[in-house]
Short mmCIF file of C-alpha atoms and ligand atoms in Angstrom, two decimals:
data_model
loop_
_atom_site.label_atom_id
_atom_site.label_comp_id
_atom_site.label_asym_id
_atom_site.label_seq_id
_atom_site.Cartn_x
_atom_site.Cartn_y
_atom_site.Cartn_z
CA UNK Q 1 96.89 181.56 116.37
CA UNK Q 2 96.83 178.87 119.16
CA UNK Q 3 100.18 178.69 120.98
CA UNK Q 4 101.88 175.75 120.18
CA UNK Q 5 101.38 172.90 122.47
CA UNK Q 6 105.25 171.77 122.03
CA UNK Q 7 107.94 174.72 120.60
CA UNK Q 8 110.47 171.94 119.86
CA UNK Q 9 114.28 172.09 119.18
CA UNK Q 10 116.36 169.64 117.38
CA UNK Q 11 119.76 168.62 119.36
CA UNK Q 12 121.76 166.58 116.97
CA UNK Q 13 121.32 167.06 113.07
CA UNK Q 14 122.58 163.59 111.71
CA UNK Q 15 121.06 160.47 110.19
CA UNK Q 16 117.76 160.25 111.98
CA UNK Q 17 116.85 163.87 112.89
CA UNK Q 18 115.47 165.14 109.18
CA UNK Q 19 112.42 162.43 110.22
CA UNK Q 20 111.84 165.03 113.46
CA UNK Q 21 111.89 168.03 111.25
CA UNK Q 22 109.59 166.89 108.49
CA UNK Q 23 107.50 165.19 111.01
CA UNK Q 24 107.26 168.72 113.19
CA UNK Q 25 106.40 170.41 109.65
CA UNK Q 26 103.09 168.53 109.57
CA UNK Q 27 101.84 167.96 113.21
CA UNK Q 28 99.10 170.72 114.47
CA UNK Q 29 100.31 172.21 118.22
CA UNK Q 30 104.46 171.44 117.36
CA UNK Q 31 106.45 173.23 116.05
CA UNK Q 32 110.30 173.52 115.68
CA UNK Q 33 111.98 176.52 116.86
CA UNK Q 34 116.01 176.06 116.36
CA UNK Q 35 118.22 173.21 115.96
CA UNK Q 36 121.67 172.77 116.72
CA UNK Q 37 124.46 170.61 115.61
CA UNK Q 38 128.15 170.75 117.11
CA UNK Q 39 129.19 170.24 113.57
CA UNK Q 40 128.39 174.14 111.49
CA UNK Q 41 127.59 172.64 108.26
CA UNK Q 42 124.82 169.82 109.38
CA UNK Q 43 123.42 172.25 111.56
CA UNK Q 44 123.26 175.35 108.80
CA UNK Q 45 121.92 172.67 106.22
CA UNK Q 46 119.21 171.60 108.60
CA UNK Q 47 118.62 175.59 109.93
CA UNK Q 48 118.03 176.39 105.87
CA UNK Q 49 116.33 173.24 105.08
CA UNK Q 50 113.51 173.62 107.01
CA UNK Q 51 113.70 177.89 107.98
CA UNK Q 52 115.06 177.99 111.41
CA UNK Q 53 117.96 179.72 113.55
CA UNK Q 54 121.08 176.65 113.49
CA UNK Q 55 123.62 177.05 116.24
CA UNK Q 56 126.83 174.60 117.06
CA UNK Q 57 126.36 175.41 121.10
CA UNK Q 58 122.79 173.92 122.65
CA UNK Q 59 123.06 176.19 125.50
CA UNK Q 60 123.30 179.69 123.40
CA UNK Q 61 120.15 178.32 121.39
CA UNK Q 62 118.33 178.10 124.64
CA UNK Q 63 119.32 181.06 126.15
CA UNK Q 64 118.77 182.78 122.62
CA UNK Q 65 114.95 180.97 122.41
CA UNK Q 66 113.62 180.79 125.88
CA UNK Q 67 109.97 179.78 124.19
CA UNK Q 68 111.87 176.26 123.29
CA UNK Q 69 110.09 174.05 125.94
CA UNK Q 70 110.57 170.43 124.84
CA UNK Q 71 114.10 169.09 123.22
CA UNK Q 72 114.45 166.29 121.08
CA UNK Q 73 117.97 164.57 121.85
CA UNK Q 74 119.07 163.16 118.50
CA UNK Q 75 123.11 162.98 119.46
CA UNK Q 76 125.04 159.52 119.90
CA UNK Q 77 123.10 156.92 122.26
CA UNK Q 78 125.53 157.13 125.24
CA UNK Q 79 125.17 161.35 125.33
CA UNK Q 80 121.78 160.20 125.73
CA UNK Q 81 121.88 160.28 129.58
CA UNK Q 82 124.41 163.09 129.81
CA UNK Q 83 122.45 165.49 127.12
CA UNK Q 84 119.06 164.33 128.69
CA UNK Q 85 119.98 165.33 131.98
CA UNK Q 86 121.19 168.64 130.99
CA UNK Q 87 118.15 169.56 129.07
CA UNK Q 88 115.48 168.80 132.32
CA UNK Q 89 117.71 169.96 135.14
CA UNK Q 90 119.84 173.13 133.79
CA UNK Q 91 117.01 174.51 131.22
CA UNK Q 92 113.75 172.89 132.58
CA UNK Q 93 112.80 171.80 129.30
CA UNK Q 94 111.23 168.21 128.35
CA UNK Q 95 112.91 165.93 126.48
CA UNK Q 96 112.33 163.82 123.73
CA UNK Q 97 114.57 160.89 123.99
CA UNK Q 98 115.54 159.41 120.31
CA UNK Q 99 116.20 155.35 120.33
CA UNK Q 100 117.34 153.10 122.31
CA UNK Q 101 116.43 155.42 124.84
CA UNK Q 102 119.16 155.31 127.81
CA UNK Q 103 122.06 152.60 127.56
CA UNK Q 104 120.91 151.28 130.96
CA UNK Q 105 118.39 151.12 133.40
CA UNK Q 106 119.28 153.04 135.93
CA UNK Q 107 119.91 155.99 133.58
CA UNK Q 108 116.24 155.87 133.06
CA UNK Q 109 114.90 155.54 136.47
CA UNK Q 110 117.37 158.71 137.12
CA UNK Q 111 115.82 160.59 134.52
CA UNK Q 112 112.63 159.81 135.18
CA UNK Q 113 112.67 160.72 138.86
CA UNK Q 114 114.30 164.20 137.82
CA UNK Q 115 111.55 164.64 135.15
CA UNK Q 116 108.79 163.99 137.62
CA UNK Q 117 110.35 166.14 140.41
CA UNK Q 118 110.74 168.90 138.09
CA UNK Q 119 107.02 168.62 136.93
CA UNK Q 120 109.06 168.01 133.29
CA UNK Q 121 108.21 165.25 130.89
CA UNK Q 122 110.62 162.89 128.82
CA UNK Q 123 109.06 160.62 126.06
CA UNK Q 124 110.94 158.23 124.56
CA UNK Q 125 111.28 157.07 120.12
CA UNK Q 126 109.87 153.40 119.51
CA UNK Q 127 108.66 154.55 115.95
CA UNK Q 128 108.00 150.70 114.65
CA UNK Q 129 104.90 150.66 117.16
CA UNK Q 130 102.73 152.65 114.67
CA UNK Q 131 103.68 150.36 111.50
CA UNK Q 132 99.82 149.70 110.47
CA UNK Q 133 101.28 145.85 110.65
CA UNK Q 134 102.43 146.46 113.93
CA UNK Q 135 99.09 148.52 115.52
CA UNK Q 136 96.92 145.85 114.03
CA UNK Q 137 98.16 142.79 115.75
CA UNK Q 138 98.50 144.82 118.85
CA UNK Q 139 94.50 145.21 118.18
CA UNK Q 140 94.49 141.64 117.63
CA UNK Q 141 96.51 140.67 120.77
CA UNK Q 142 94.83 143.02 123.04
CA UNK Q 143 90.94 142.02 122.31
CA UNK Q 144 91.39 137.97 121.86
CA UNK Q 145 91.42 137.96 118.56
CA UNK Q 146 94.90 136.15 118.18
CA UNK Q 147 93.72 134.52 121.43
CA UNK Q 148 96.84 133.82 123.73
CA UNK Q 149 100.67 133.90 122.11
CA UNK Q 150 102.45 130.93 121.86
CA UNK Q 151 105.73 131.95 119.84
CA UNK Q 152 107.31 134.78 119.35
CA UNK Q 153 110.21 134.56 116.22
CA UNK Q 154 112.34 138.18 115.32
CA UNK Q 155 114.53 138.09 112.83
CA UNK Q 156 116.64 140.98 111.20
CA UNK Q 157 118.85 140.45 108.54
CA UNK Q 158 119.93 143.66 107.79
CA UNK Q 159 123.79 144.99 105.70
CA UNK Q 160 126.17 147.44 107.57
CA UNK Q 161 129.44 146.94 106.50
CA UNK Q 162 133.32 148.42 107.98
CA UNK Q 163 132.06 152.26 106.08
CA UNK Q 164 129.42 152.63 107.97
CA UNK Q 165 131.07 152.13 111.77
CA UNK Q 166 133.71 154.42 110.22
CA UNK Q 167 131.27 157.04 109.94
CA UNK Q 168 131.50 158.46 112.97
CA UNK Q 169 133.52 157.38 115.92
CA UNK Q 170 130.67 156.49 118.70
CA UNK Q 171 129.62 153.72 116.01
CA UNK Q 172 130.37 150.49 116.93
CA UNK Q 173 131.33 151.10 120.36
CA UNK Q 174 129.75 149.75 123.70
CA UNK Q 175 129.92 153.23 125.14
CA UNK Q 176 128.13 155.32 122.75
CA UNK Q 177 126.68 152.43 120.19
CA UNK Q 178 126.06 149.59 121.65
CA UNK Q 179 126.27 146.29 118.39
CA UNK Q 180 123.33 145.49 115.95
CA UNK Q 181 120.74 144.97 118.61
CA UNK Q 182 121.12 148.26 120.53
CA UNK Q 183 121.22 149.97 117.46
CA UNK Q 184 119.32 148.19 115.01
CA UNK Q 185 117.65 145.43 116.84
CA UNK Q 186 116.05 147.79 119.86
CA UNK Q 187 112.65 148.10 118.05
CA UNK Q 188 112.55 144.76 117.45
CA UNK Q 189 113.22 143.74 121.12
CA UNK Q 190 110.55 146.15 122.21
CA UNK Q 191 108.23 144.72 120.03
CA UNK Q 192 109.32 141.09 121.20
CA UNK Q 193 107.19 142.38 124.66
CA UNK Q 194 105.36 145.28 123.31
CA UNK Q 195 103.16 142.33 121.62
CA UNK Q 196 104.33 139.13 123.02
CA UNK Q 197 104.28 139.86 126.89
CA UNK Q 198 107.16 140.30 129.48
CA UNK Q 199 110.39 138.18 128.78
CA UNK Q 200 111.17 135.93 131.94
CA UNK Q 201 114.98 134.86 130.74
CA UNK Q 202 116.82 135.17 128.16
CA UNK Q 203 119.60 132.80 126.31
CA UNK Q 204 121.72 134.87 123.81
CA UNK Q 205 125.02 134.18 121.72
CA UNK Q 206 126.86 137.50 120.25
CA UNK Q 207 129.52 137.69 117.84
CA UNK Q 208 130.98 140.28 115.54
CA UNK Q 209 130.99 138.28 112.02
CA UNK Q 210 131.81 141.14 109.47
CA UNK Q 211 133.18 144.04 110.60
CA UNK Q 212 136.23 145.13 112.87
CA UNK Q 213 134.50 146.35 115.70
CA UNK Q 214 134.20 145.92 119.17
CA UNK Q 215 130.57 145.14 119.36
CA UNK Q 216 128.31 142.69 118.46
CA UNK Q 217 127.65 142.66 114.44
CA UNK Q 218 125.11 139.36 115.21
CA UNK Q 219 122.92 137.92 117.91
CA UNK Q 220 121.17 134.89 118.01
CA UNK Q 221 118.71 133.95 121.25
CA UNK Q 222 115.79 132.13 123.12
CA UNK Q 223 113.57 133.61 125.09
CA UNK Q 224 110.74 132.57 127.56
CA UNK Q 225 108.10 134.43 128.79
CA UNK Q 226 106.56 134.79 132.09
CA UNK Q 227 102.88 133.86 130.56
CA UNK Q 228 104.54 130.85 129.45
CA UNK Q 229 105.10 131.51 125.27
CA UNK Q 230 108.51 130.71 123.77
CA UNK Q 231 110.47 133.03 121.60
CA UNK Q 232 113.66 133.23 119.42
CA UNK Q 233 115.68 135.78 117.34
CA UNK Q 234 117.92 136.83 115.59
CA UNK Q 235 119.65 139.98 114.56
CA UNK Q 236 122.50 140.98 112.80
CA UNK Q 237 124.15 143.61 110.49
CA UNK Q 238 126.52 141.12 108.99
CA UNK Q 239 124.47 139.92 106.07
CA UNK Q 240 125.41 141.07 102.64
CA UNK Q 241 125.01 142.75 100.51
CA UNK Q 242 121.58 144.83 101.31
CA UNK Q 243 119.03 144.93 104.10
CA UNK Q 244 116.55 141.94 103.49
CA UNK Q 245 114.04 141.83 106.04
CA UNK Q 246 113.09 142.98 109.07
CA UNK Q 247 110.40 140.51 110.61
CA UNK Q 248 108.56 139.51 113.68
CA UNK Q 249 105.47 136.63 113.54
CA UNK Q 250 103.75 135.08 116.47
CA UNK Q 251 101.56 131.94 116.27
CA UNK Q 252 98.72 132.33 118.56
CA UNK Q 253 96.26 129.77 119.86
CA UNK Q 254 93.46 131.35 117.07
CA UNK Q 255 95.75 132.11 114.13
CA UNK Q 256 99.32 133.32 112.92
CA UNK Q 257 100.40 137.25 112.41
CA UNK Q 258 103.94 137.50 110.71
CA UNK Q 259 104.83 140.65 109.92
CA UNK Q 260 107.70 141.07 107.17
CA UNK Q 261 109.27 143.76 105.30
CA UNK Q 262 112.17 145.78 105.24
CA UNK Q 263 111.32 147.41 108.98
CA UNK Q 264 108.36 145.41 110.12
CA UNK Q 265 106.10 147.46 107.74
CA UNK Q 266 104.74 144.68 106.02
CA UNK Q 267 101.55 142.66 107.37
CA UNK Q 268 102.84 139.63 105.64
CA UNK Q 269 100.03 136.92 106.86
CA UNK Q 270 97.06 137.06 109.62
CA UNK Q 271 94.95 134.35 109.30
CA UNK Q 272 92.01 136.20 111.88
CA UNK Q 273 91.70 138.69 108.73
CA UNK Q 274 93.62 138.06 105.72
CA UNK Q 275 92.07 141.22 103.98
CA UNK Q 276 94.08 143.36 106.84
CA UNK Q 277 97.08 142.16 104.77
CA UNK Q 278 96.76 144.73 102.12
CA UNK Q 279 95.81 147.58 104.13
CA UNK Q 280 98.52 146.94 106.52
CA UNK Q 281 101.53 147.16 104.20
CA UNK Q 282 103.59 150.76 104.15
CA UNK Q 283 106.23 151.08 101.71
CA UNK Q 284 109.46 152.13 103.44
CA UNK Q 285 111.72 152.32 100.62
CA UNK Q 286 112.52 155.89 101.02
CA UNK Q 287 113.96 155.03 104.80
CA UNK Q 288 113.79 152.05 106.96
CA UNK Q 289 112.88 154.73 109.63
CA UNK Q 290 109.24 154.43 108.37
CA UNK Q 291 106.37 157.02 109.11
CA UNK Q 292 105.92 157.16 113.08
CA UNK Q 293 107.79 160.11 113.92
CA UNK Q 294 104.60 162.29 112.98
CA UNK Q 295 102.59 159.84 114.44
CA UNK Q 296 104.42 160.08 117.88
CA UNK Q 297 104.48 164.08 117.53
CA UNK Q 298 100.58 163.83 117.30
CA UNK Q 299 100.62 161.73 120.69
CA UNK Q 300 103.48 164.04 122.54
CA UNK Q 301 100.50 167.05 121.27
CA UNK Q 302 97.59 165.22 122.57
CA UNK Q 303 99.39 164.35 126.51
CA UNK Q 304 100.50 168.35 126.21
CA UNK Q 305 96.81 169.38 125.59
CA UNK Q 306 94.82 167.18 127.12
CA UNK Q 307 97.14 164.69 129.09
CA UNK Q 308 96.23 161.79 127.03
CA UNK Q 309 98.57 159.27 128.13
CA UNK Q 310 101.81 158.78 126.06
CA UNK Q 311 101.92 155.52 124.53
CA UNK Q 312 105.51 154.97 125.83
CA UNK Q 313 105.20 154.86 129.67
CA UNK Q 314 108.30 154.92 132.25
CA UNK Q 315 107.35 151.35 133.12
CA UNK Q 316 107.02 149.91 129.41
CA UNK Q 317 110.52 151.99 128.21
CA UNK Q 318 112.54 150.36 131.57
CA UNK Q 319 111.11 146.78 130.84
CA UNK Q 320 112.48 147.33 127.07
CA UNK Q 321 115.76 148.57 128.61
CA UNK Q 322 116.19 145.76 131.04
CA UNK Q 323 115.49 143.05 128.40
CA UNK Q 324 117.79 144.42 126.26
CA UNK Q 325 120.63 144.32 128.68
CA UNK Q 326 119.49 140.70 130.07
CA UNK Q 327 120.57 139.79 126.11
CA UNK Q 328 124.26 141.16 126.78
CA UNK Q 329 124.66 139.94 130.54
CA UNK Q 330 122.99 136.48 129.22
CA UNK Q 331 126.08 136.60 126.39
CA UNK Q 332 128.51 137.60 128.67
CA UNK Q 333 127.37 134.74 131.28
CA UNK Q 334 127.24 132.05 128.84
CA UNK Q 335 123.62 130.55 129.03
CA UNK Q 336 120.49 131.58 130.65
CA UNK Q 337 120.11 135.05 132.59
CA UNK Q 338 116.68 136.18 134.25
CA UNK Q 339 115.39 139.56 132.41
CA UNK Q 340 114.02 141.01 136.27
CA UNK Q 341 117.55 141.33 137.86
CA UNK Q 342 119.30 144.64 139.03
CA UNK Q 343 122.66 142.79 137.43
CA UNK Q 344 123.93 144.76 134.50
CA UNK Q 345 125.98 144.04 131.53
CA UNK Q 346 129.67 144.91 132.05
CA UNK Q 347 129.66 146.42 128.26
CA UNK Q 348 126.88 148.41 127.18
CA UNK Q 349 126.78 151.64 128.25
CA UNK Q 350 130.10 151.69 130.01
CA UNK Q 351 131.81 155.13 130.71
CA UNK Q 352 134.79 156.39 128.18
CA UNK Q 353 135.07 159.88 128.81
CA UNK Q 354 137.47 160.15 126.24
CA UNK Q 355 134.31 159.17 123.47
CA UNK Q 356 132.14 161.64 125.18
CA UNK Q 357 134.62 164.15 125.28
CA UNK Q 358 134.11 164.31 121.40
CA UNK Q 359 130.14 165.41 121.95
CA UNK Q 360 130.44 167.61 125.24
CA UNK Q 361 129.53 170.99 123.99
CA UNK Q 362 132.36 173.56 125.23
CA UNK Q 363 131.41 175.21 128.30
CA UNK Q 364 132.57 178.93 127.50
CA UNK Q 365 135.59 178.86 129.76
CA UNK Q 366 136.74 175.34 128.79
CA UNK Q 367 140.01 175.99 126.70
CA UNK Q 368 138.53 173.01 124.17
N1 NAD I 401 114.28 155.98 115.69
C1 NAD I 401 115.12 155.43 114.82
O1 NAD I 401 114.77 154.54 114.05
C2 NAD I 401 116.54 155.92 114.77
C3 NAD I 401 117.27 155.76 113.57
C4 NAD I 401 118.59 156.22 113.55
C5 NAD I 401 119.17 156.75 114.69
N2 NAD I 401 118.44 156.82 115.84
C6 NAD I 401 119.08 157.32 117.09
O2 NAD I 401 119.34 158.71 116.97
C7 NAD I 401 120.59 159.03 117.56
C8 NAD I 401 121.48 159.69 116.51
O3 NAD I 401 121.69 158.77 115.45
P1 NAD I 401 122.11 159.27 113.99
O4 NAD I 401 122.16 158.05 113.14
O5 NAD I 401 121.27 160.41 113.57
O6 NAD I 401 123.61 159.74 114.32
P2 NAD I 401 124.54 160.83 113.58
O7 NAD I 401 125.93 160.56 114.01
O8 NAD I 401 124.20 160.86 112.14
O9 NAD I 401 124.01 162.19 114.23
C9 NAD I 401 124.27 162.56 115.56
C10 NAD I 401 124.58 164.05 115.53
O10 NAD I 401 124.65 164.55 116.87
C11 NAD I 401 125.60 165.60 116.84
N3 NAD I 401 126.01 165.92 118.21
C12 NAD I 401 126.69 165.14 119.07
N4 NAD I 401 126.89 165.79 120.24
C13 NAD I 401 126.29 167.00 120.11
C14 NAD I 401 126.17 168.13 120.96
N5 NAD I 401 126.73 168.15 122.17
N6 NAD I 401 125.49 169.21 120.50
C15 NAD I 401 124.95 169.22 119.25
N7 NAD I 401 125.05 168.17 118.39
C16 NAD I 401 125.72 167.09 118.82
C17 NAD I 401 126.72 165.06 115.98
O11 NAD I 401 127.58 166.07 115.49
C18 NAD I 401 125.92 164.37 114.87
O12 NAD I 401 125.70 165.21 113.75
C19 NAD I 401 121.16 157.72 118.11
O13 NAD I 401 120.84 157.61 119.46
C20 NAD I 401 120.42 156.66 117.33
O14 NAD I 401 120.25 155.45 118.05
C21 NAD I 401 117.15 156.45 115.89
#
């Protein structure tokens, strides 16, 4: 047999990481090797789920599998960086980096350089791009069919109430979390430029409407962008008492594209083609985290084998980054904030060593 083009390991068995594992079960040239969990029982329920060694300490699963060459980092958003680093600089292994990539910029740039230096590779999760909705008005942008965007409208209206920021204590905070649109709302602000064009400034009001937590539960913004187009959106986690939608639609000088659904899955209207409609629907009522994980598996394979570029590159990921901390610094300014500035926001992402204290694995001679 072929060796594998990616021997993959799991770092983080929660919510989101069963969507690696089935996803690695299916994709020619990957293959998962180990996962690891800091808590015993997720990481034994994941080991026996899907046949692999478990362990509770990431660095005795690498030194235990030394064929492990790319890890997918699936622990709390700000360990992102920390974890990240680890993986490319201690154990020379790539790194698959799990949504919303880095909490800021510079934490990408950083990992970037190391990657390249270290002839290492780090690809980062925007699943929602390979929604058939999505990939077909990307076809439609990209050849004229559209012809040129005028607006851009997001709008998530999605239910997580007090239980669900109690789940775990790196919910709901700016350190680790970040509010509904770091969490939630990332793959909608990547696909605000993925398929709209760069963002020029930004205009956002936050507020936390129905839970007690620190961050933002609700965001509500305009947008310009630099070809000119308009945008708005709005996100938030406060509505009750279910997720309703999940939408984006853009009205374009040949036609309109609104895509709908539950995660953007639905091709809800495209006047160029109204046929694509019904092909371009995916029921995601198992999991609002859709169908691209395989997907992006198949493209980490294909750049492994035959260097067919990843559809993520450093400069796409940092402009998603940046425009989704131009959203916080435009809150925290009060009015309009331009998305190209080294300025950061004062909240997302900042340090509390105390939080990542709770998902530092023990070095052995620690006393933790
Ligand atoms: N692509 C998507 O749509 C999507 C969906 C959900 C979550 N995510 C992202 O995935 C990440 C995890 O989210 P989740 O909902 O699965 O969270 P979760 O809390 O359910 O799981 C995180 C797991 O990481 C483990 N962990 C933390 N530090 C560790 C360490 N040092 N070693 C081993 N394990 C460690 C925790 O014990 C926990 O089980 C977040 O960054 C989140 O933004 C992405």
């Amino acid at each position: 047999m072929p060796k594998p083009a990616a021997n993959v390991a799991l770092i983080g068995c929660g919510r989101i990481s069963g969507h690696h594992a089935r996803a690695l079960a299916v994709v020619p040239g990957a293959r998962l090797i180990a996962v690891c969990d800091l808590v015993e029982d997720k990481a034994r329920a994941y080991g026996a789920e899907f046949s692999v060694p478990f362990h509770t300490d990431y660095r005795e699963m690498l030194a235990r599998h030394p064929e492990i060459d790319t890890v997918a980092v699936i622990t709390p958003s700000g360990m992102h960086f920390e974890h990240g680093m680890e993986m490319l600089e201690a154990w020379g292994k790539s790194v698959i980096m799990e949504k919303p990539t880095f909490m800021r910029p510079e934490q990408l740039d950083a990992a970037c350089d190391r990657a390249s230096e270290l002839g290492l590779h780090l690809f980062p999760v925007f699943q929602n791009r390979y929604n058939k909705a999505v990939a077909r008005v990307k076809r439609a942008i990209d050849s004229g069919e559209l012809g040129a965007v005028r607006i851009v409208s997001v709008r998530t209206r999605w239910c997580r109430p007090q239980r669900y920021y109690e789940l775990a204590p790196w919910r709901g905070t700016f350190a680790m979390d970040g509010g509904c649109l770091t969490n939630q709302g990332i793959h909608h602000v990547d696909l605000l430029r993925y398929l709209g064009g760069e963002v020029e400034r930004v205009n956002a009001t936050m507020r936390t409407l129905g839970a007690d937590i620190e961050v933002e539960d609700t965001v509500v913004a305009t947008f310009t962008y630099a070809g000119g187009q308009v945008g708005s959106l709005e996100v938030t986690t406060a509505a009750r008492p279910d997720d309703f939608e999940a939408s984006i639609s853009l009205v374009c000088a040949n036609g309109l594209a609104r895509i709908g659904g539950i995660a953007v899955n639905e091709l809800l209207e495209f006047t160029p083609d109204p046929a694509a409609c019904a092909e371009c629907c995916e029921d995601f009522s198992r999991s609002v985290y859709g169908n691209g994980h395989a997907k992006m598996y198949r493209d980490i394979v294909a750049f492994l084998t035959d260097g067919t570029p990843y559809p993520v590159s450093r400069a796409d990921c940092l402009s998603t980054i940046k425009l989704l901390h131009a959203f916080y610094r435009s809150d925290e300014a009060g009015g309009w904030v331009d998305v190209d500035s080294p300025a950061q926001s004062a909240r997302l992402g900042r340090p509390d060593e105390a939080l990542a204290d709770l998902y530092r694995t023990p070095c052995p001679d620690s006393d933790r």
